[in-house]
Short mmCIF file of C-alpha atoms in Angstrom, two decimals:
data_model
loop_
_atom_site.label_atom_id
_atom_site.label_comp_id
_atom_site.label_asym_id
_atom_site.label_seq_id
_atom_site.Cartn_x
_atom_site.Cartn_y
_atom_site.Cartn_z
CA LEU L 1 2.38 -4.30 18.90
CA GLU L 2 -0.61 -5.64 17.10
CA GLN L 3 -1.30 -2.30 15.49
CA PHE L 4 2.21 -1.88 14.21
CA TYR L 5 2.87 -5.32 12.60
CA PRO L 6 0.60 -7.53 10.52
CA SER L 7 -0.03 -10.87 12.19
CA SER L 8 0.97 -12.90 9.06
CA TRP L 9 4.55 -11.68 9.54
CA LYS L 10 4.97 -12.61 13.31
CA GLN L 11 5.35 -16.34 13.10
CA PRO L 12 8.20 -16.22 10.37
CA ILE L 13 10.02 -13.55 12.39
CA PHE L 14 9.73 -15.58 15.72
CA ILE L 15 11.06 -18.69 13.86
CA PHE L 16 13.91 -16.78 12.42
CA SER L 17 14.72 -15.29 15.96
CA TRP L 18 14.49 -18.76 17.47
CA LEU L 19 16.82 -20.37 14.75
CA LEU L 20 19.36 -17.58 15.08
CA THR L 21 19.60 -17.95 18.89
CA MET L 22 19.82 -21.85 18.68
CA ILE L 23 22.44 -21.62 16.10
CA SER L 24 24.35 -19.20 18.20
CA TYR L 25 24.02 -21.54 21.18
CA LEU L 26 25.32 -24.44 19.24
CA VAL L 27 28.37 -22.55 17.87
CA ILE L 28 29.21 -21.06 21.32
CA THR L 29 28.82 -24.00 23.53
CA LYS L 30 29.99 -26.66 21.06
CA ASN L 31 28.58 -29.24 23.53
CA GLY L 32 25.61 -30.23 21.41
CA PHE L 33 21.85 -30.03 22.20
CA SER L 34 20.52 -30.00 25.81
CA ILE L 35 17.19 -29.25 27.35
CA GLU L 36 18.46 -26.61 29.44
CA GLY L 37 20.12 -24.85 26.60
CA PHE L 38 17.05 -25.15 24.46
CA VAL L 39 14.91 -23.43 27.21
CA PHE L 40 17.29 -20.82 27.74
CA PHE L 41 17.95 -19.74 24.24
CA THR L 42 14.29 -19.93 23.38
CA LEU L 43 13.58 -17.37 26.17
CA ILE L 44 16.37 -15.20 24.74
CA SER L 45 14.81 -15.34 21.27
CA ILE L 46 11.75 -13.63 22.53
CA PRO L 47 13.29 -10.16 23.00
CA ILE L 48 15.18 -10.61 19.85
CA TYR L 49 11.82 -11.27 18.17
CA PHE L 50 10.47 -8.00 19.41
CA VAL L 51 13.62 -6.25 18.31
CA PHE L 52 13.04 -7.41 14.77
CA ILE L 53 9.38 -6.27 14.84
CA ILE L 54 10.27 -2.84 16.05
CA LEU L 55 13.06 -2.45 13.54
CA SER L 56 10.86 -3.56 10.77
CA TYR L 57 8.10 -1.09 11.87
CA TYR L 58 10.51 1.87 11.80
CA ARG L 59 11.77 0.62 8.46
CA LYS L 60 8.39 0.89 7.03
CA GLN L 61 7.48 4.22 8.28
CA PRO L 62 5.78 6.66 5.74
CA LYS L 63 8.26 8.57 3.72
CA LEU L 64 7.67 12.17 2.65
CA ILE L 65 8.20 12.88 -1.10
CA PHE L 66 7.71 15.85 -3.38
CA ASN L 67 6.83 16.91 -6.91
CA SER L 68 8.43 14.68 -9.53
CA ASP L 69 8.91 11.88 -6.97
CA LEU L 70 5.10 11.92 -6.55
CA ASN L 71 4.64 11.07 -10.25
CA ASN L 72 7.24 8.30 -10.12
CA CYS L 73 5.44 6.84 -7.06
CA LEU L 74 2.11 7.05 -8.80
CA ASP L 75 3.50 5.33 -11.90
CA ASP L 76 4.74 2.56 -9.63
CA ILE L 77 1.45 2.14 -7.90
CA ILE L 78 -0.37 1.84 -11.19
CA HIS L 79 2.18 -0.46 -12.61
CA ARG L 80 2.77 -2.60 -9.56
CA PRO L 81 -0.51 -4.67 -9.90
CA TYR L 82 1.17 -6.26 -13.11
CA GLN L 83 3.98 -7.72 -10.76
CA ILE L 84 1.56 -8.63 -7.91
CA GLN L 85 -0.66 -10.53 -10.28
CA GLU L 86 2.07 -12.96 -11.00
CA ASP L 87 1.96 -14.43 -7.54
CA GLU L 88 -1.16 -13.13 -5.96
CA GLU L 89 -4.87 -13.31 -6.85
CA ASN L 90 -5.74 -10.03 -5.01
CA ALA L 91 -3.97 -7.63 -7.28
CA TYR L 92 -6.00 -4.37 -7.53
CA LEU L 93 -5.60 -0.60 -7.93
CA VAL L 94 -7.59 2.11 -5.96
CA LEU L 95 -7.48 5.74 -7.04
CA ILE L 96 -9.22 8.27 -4.79
CA SER L 97 -9.00 11.88 -6.14
CA ALA L 98 -11.20 14.85 -5.42
CA TYR L 99 -10.83 16.23 -9.05
CA LEU L 100 -9.89 14.44 -12.40
CA ASN L 101 -8.39 15.30 -15.65
CA PHE L 102 -6.43 12.38 -16.86
CA GLY L 103 -3.69 12.54 -19.29
CA LYS L 104 -3.83 10.10 -22.32
CA ARG L 105 -0.97 7.96 -20.92
CA MET L 106 -2.65 7.34 -17.64
CA LEU L 107 -6.04 6.53 -19.24
CA SER L 108 -4.15 4.04 -21.37
CA GLU L 109 -2.46 2.39 -18.40
CA ILE L 110 -5.66 2.08 -16.50
CA GLU L 111 -7.38 0.58 -19.68
CA SER L 112 -4.47 -1.96 -19.77
CA LEU L 113 -5.13 -2.89 -16.22
CA VAL L 114 -8.78 -3.60 -16.85
CA LYS L 115 -7.93 -5.74 -19.88
CA GLU L 116 -5.74 -7.85 -17.64
CA ARG L 117 -8.76 -8.39 -15.36
CA ILE L 118 -7.15 -6.41 -12.55
CA PRO L 119 -9.86 -4.67 -10.60
CA VAL L 120 -9.67 -0.93 -10.65
CA ILE L 121 -11.67 1.40 -8.29
CA LEU L 122 -12.02 5.11 -8.99
CA VAL L 123 -13.54 7.44 -6.33
CA PHE L 124 -13.96 11.09 -7.15
CA ASN L 125 -15.85 14.34 -5.98
CA SER L 126 -19.43 14.48 -7.49
CA GLU L 127 -18.50 17.97 -8.98
CA ASN L 128 -16.50 16.16 -11.74
CA LEU L 129 -20.01 15.04 -13.15
CA LYS L 130 -20.55 18.68 -14.02
CA ASN L 131 -17.30 19.04 -15.98
CA GLU L 132 -17.56 18.05 -19.53
CA VAL L 133 -13.89 16.85 -19.79
CA SER L 134 -14.05 14.89 -16.56
CA LYS L 135 -17.49 13.53 -17.35
CA VAL L 136 -16.34 12.17 -20.75
CA GLN L 137 -13.35 10.33 -19.09
CA ILE L 138 -15.39 9.06 -16.23
CA LYS L 139 -17.92 7.64 -18.81
CA LYS L 140 -15.17 5.98 -20.81
CA LEU L 141 -13.65 4.40 -17.64
CA GLY L 142 -17.01 3.06 -16.68
CA GLU L 143 -17.60 1.59 -20.09
CA LEU L 144 -14.14 -0.16 -19.83
CA GLY L 145 -15.10 -1.88 -16.44
CA VAL L 146 -13.71 0.53 -13.81
CA ASP L 147 -15.65 0.57 -10.54
CA LEU L 148 -16.85 4.11 -10.14
CA TYR L 149 -17.98 5.99 -6.95
CA HIS L 150 -18.46 9.62 -6.08
CA HIS L 151 -19.07 11.66 -3.10
CA PRO L 152 -20.07 15.43 -2.84
CA ASN L 153 -17.60 16.16 0.02
CA LEU L 154 -14.69 14.16 -1.06
CA HIS L 155 -11.27 15.99 -0.80
CA THR L 156 -9.00 12.88 -0.19
CA LYS L 157 -6.14 12.15 -2.60
CA LEU L 158 -5.21 8.56 -1.92
CA TYR L 159 -3.76 5.90 -4.42
CA PHE L 160 -3.02 2.40 -3.42
CA ASN L 161 -2.59 -1.29 -4.39
CA SER L 162 -1.87 -4.23 -2.07
CA LYS L 163 1.79 -3.22 -1.70
CA ILE L 164 2.16 0.50 -1.65
CA ALA L 165 0.00 3.54 -0.94
CA LEU L 166 0.51 7.31 -1.67
CA GLN L 167 -1.40 9.84 0.47
CA THR L 168 -0.84 13.20 -1.14
CA SER L 169 -2.10 16.65 -1.96
CA MET L 170 -1.99 15.76 -5.74
CA ASN L 171 -5.14 15.25 -7.66
CA LEU L 172 -5.37 12.96 -10.74
CA ASN L 173 -5.10 16.08 -12.74
CA LYS L 174 -2.42 16.46 -15.42
CA TYR L 175 -2.13 20.25 -14.84
CA SER L 176 -1.37 19.34 -11.02
CA MET L 177 1.02 16.61 -11.94
CA ILE L 178 3.10 18.95 -14.18
CA ASN L 179 2.83 22.59 -12.77
CA SER L 180 1.76 22.40 -9.01
CA ILE L 181 4.03 22.07 -6.02
CA GLU L 182 2.81 18.92 -4.28
CA SER L 183 3.86 16.65 -1.44
CA GLY L 184 2.85 13.28 -0.10
CA PHE L 185 3.53 10.18 2.07
CA VAL L 186 4.57 6.87 0.55
CA ILE L 187 3.08 3.97 2.64
CA THR L 188 4.28 0.43 2.57
CA HIS L 189 3.30 -1.02 5.86
CA GLN L 190 0.52 -3.55 5.49
CA SER L 191 -1.65 -2.45 8.55
CA GLN L 192 -1.50 1.10 7.08
CA ILE L 193 -2.65 -0.05 3.68
CA GLU L 194 -5.49 -1.86 5.44
CA ASN L 195 -6.34 1.56 6.80
CA CYS L 196 -6.62 2.88 3.35
CA TRP L 197 -9.15 0.23 2.63
CA GLU L 198 -11.18 1.12 5.69
CA HIS L 199 -11.13 4.81 4.54
CA LEU L 200 -12.36 3.74 1.04
CA LEU L 201 -15.16 1.64 2.56
CA GLU L 202 -16.15 4.63 4.66
CA ILE L 203 -16.44 6.87 1.61
CA ILE L 204 -18.37 4.35 -0.39
CA GLY L 205 -20.68 3.75 2.49
CA ASN L 206 -21.55 7.31 2.73
CA GLU L 207 -21.82 7.85 -0.96
#
């Protein structure tokens, strides 16, 4: 199950499973503690542990969303680093979009993140450098401190922070956000978010 569940969660879940079975043992038997009971219920806690892992895995399966829900999810991804920053040092935002044409509100939100010293990475198709509107926006973001990367063959649309990711058909283009029929998957499982990082590094490495 290594590929399905991040190792950092395995120990707490096992401890919870063990405590649950031991409390059940004490309640059922009412005879106090014994070595035999301890061993027996520790063994029982192992399958319970795997049940919790499997249930959590299915709970965090990607969810398919459409149209306006995509915009709401993207807003959440952009705003979430503010919340993460309160208890984590690794707050960040990654935006990978083939084509760009930001609205004023999104540009303002990205600028606010940078001012809060939250790292923002923007990856886009090299064709954007030939578009006057996109070129001006890219230049402004670079001056603000956004890390910029481009690739001539990029067609990915992937937006994520350390807690949530959105894999979608929607570009960071205000026309697409308002008028196009779009769909995408919301991802919250940590191992899958790590896969997003791997994809990012692959793109940057082939830049």
